[in-house]
């Protein structure tokens, strides 16, 4: 009988030690979808979008590429030079859809050595450009590349897309970019 009472008292004590603190503790906080503490919604964009470069007062049709780390733009006549001891580059951005060319000189933000299968490596220069797609405006490190063999003169990479968008490849031109034609399209199957 004495052993039974001791076990009963021990069990009651353990229950009180475990259960009472649980009753007293606040329930865990859970962020509900749409509440003030949830992250802002991401824009849903298509596989292609219009992107403005405000400093050039022009709009490009751009290919969205979540596999590309960096953004790339169609540039020709790329000539590196030095100004005040810093690397600069002289180049011409081309926008074939509008038959526009923009000769520019800008400070180099980065230089990368690119090796393509069966070819010698080339140095590719990058510059900072401000790009606008719909309501998103970001300054990104843009590769200067000869994109003459590509359908789109601008390729938007993850550096621009990260944290802001979700890509729906069944859609095209969904964003209202200033200066762009309004042609939202859903791709046919």
Short mmCIF file of C-alpha atoms in Angstrom, two decimals:
data_model
loop_
_atom_site.label_atom_id
_atom_site.label_comp_id
_atom_site.label_asym_id
_atom_site.label_seq_id
_atom_site.Cartn_x
_atom_site.Cartn_y
_atom_site.Cartn_z
CA UNK A 1 0.00 0.00 0.00
CA UNK A 2 2.82 2.36 0.85
CA UNK A 3 4.49 1.70 -2.53
CA UNK A 4 1.23 2.34 -4.38
CA UNK A 5 0.78 5.71 -2.63
CA UNK A 6 4.34 6.72 -3.40
CA UNK A 7 3.93 5.87 -7.11
CA UNK A 8 0.66 7.73 -7.24
CA UNK A 9 2.22 10.80 -5.63
CA UNK A 10 5.20 10.62 -7.99
CA UNK A 11 2.92 10.36 -11.04
CA UNK A 12 0.82 13.30 -9.88
CA UNK A 13 3.95 15.40 -9.26
CA UNK A 14 5.37 14.62 -12.72
CA UNK A 15 2.07 15.50 -14.36
CA UNK A 16 1.97 18.80 -12.55
CA UNK A 17 5.57 19.56 -13.51
CA UNK A 18 4.86 18.89 -17.20
CA UNK A 19 1.25 19.97 -17.76
CA UNK A 20 0.99 23.13 -15.63
CA UNK A 21 3.83 24.93 -17.47
CA UNK A 22 2.17 24.05 -20.78
CA UNK A 23 -1.09 25.63 -19.63
CA UNK A 24 0.72 28.75 -18.50
CA UNK A 25 2.78 29.15 -21.70
CA UNK A 26 1.45 31.32 -24.50
CA UNK A 27 0.37 29.47 -27.60
CA UNK A 28 2.88 29.65 -30.46
CA UNK A 29 2.45 32.59 -32.81
CA UNK A 30 1.51 31.62 -36.33
CA UNK A 31 1.66 34.11 -39.20
CA UNK A 32 -1.46 33.82 -41.28
CA UNK A 33 -1.38 34.30 -45.04
CA UNK A 34 -2.28 37.90 -45.84
CA UNK A 35 -1.49 39.16 -42.32
CA UNK A 36 0.71 42.22 -41.84
CA UNK A 37 3.70 40.07 -40.87
CA UNK A 38 3.70 37.90 -44.00
CA UNK A 39 6.19 38.71 -46.78
CA UNK A 40 4.95 40.85 -49.67
CA UNK A 41 3.37 38.98 -52.55
CA UNK A 42 5.56 38.23 -55.51
CA UNK A 43 4.57 39.31 -58.99
CA UNK A 44 3.69 36.59 -61.44
CA UNK A 45 5.47 37.30 -64.72
CA UNK A 46 5.64 35.55 -68.07
CA UNK A 47 8.53 33.91 -69.90
CA UNK A 48 9.04 37.21 -71.75
CA UNK A 49 8.41 40.73 -70.47
CA UNK A 50 9.02 44.33 -71.48
CA UNK A 51 11.83 45.96 -69.51
CA UNK A 52 12.61 49.67 -69.52
CA UNK A 53 16.02 51.25 -69.14
CA UNK A 54 15.00 54.70 -67.86
CA UNK A 55 18.43 56.29 -68.47
CA UNK A 56 18.11 55.42 -72.19
CA UNK A 57 14.38 56.20 -72.38
CA UNK A 58 13.69 52.90 -74.16
CA UNK A 59 11.98 49.56 -73.63
CA UNK A 60 13.35 46.12 -74.55
CA UNK A 61 11.58 42.82 -75.00
CA UNK A 62 13.36 40.53 -72.53
CA UNK A 63 13.65 36.78 -72.10
CA UNK A 64 13.24 35.66 -68.50
CA UNK A 65 15.85 33.04 -67.57
CA UNK A 66 15.79 31.63 -64.04
CA UNK A 67 18.80 29.48 -64.99
CA UNK A 68 21.00 32.51 -65.68
CA UNK A 69 22.72 33.98 -62.64
CA UNK A 70 23.19 37.41 -64.23
CA UNK A 71 21.37 39.70 -66.61
CA UNK A 72 22.80 40.18 -70.13
CA UNK A 73 22.22 42.85 -72.78
CA UNK A 74 22.98 43.06 -76.50
CA UNK A 75 26.10 45.22 -76.85
CA UNK A 76 28.62 45.65 -79.69
CA UNK A 77 31.85 47.57 -80.28
CA UNK A 78 32.97 46.77 -76.73
CA UNK A 79 36.28 48.52 -75.98
CA UNK A 80 37.80 48.51 -72.50
CA UNK A 81 39.87 51.53 -71.47
CA UNK A 82 41.10 53.24 -68.32
CA UNK A 83 39.84 56.49 -66.83
CA UNK A 84 41.29 57.99 -63.64
CA UNK A 85 43.02 54.66 -62.93
CA UNK A 86 39.76 52.69 -63.06
CA UNK A 87 38.54 50.23 -65.71
CA UNK A 88 35.89 51.64 -68.04
CA UNK A 89 34.25 50.32 -71.18
CA UNK A 90 32.99 51.97 -74.36
CA UNK A 91 30.16 50.08 -76.09
CA UNK A 92 26.92 50.36 -78.04
CA UNK A 93 23.67 48.86 -76.75
CA UNK A 94 21.38 47.70 -79.56
CA UNK A 95 17.60 47.43 -79.49
CA UNK A 96 16.77 45.85 -82.87
CA UNK A 97 12.99 45.88 -82.39
CA UNK A 98 13.07 49.69 -82.28
CA UNK A 99 16.08 50.06 -84.59
CA UNK A 100 17.90 51.93 -81.82
CA UNK A 101 21.58 52.15 -80.87
CA UNK A 102 22.94 53.74 -77.71
CA UNK A 103 26.71 54.49 -77.63
CA UNK A 104 27.85 54.63 -73.99
CA UNK A 105 30.93 54.87 -71.78
CA UNK A 106 30.59 53.45 -68.28
CA UNK A 107 32.74 52.25 -65.41
CA UNK A 108 33.22 48.46 -65.40
CA UNK A 109 31.56 46.81 -62.41
CA UNK A 110 33.02 43.35 -63.05
CA UNK A 111 34.97 41.40 -65.67
CA UNK A 112 34.54 37.66 -66.11
CA UNK A 113 36.38 35.17 -68.26
CA UNK A 114 33.83 33.11 -70.23
CA UNK A 115 34.79 29.76 -71.73
CA UNK A 116 32.44 28.25 -74.31
CA UNK A 117 32.74 24.72 -75.62
CA UNK A 118 35.18 24.51 -78.52
CA UNK A 119 36.10 28.21 -78.37
CA UNK A 120 38.77 30.31 -76.70
CA UNK A 121 37.81 32.10 -73.52
CA UNK A 122 36.69 35.71 -73.80
CA UNK A 123 36.56 38.53 -71.28
CA UNK A 124 33.05 39.78 -70.67
CA UNK A 125 32.58 43.18 -69.03
CA UNK A 126 29.63 44.19 -66.88
CA UNK A 127 28.18 47.57 -65.97
CA UNK A 128 25.50 48.68 -63.53
CA UNK A 129 22.18 49.58 -65.16
CA UNK A 130 18.82 50.50 -63.65
CA UNK A 131 16.07 48.30 -65.11
CA UNK A 132 12.30 48.58 -64.66
CA UNK A 133 9.78 45.79 -65.23
CA UNK A 134 6.24 46.64 -64.18
CA UNK A 135 6.47 48.01 -60.63
CA UNK A 136 9.95 46.59 -60.01
CA UNK A 137 13.00 48.82 -60.45
CA UNK A 138 16.45 47.50 -59.59
CA UNK A 139 20.06 48.39 -60.32
CA UNK A 140 21.79 45.23 -61.53
CA UNK A 141 25.19 44.15 -62.79
CA UNK A 142 24.54 43.60 -66.54
CA UNK A 143 26.83 41.56 -68.81
CA UNK A 144 27.67 43.18 -72.14
CA UNK A 145 27.33 40.44 -74.78
CA UNK A 146 26.82 40.03 -78.50
CA UNK A 147 23.24 38.72 -78.52
CA UNK A 148 22.79 39.12 -82.29
CA UNK A 149 21.99 35.40 -82.61
CA UNK A 150 19.27 35.54 -79.97
CA UNK A 151 15.62 36.47 -80.35
CA UNK A 152 15.68 38.83 -77.37
CA UNK A 153 18.30 41.55 -76.87
CA UNK A 154 17.91 41.45 -73.09
CA UNK A 155 18.06 38.39 -70.85
CA UNK A 156 16.86 38.88 -67.27
CA UNK A 157 18.71 36.64 -64.83
CA UNK A 158 18.25 35.76 -61.18
CA UNK A 159 20.08 38.91 -60.06
CA UNK A 160 17.00 40.91 -61.12
CA UNK A 161 14.32 38.27 -60.45
CA UNK A 162 15.34 36.99 -57.00
CA UNK A 163 12.83 37.65 -54.25
CA UNK A 164 10.46 39.64 -56.47
CA UNK A 165 8.75 37.34 -58.95
CA UNK A 166 7.36 33.95 -59.83
CA UNK A 167 7.67 32.96 -63.50
CA UNK A 168 4.67 31.43 -65.30
CA UNK A 169 6.05 30.17 -68.62
CA UNK A 170 2.51 29.91 -70.02
CA UNK A 171 2.32 33.73 -70.09
CA UNK A 172 4.05 36.54 -71.95
CA UNK A 173 4.22 40.31 -71.42
CA UNK A 174 2.08 40.47 -68.27
CA UNK A 175 3.56 43.58 -66.63
CA UNK A 176 2.64 47.20 -67.29
CA UNK A 177 6.11 48.59 -67.91
CA UNK A 178 6.21 52.34 -68.62
CA UNK A 179 6.64 52.94 -72.35
CA UNK A 180 5.84 49.34 -73.33
CA UNK A 181 2.96 48.20 -75.51
CA UNK A 182 0.17 46.48 -73.56
CA UNK A 183 -0.02 42.95 -74.95
CA UNK A 184 -0.59 40.40 -72.18
CA UNK A 185 -0.66 36.96 -73.76
CA UNK A 186 -1.21 33.45 -72.58
CA UNK A 187 0.74 30.96 -74.66
CA UNK A 188 -1.28 28.40 -76.57
CA UNK A 189 -0.45 24.76 -76.00
#
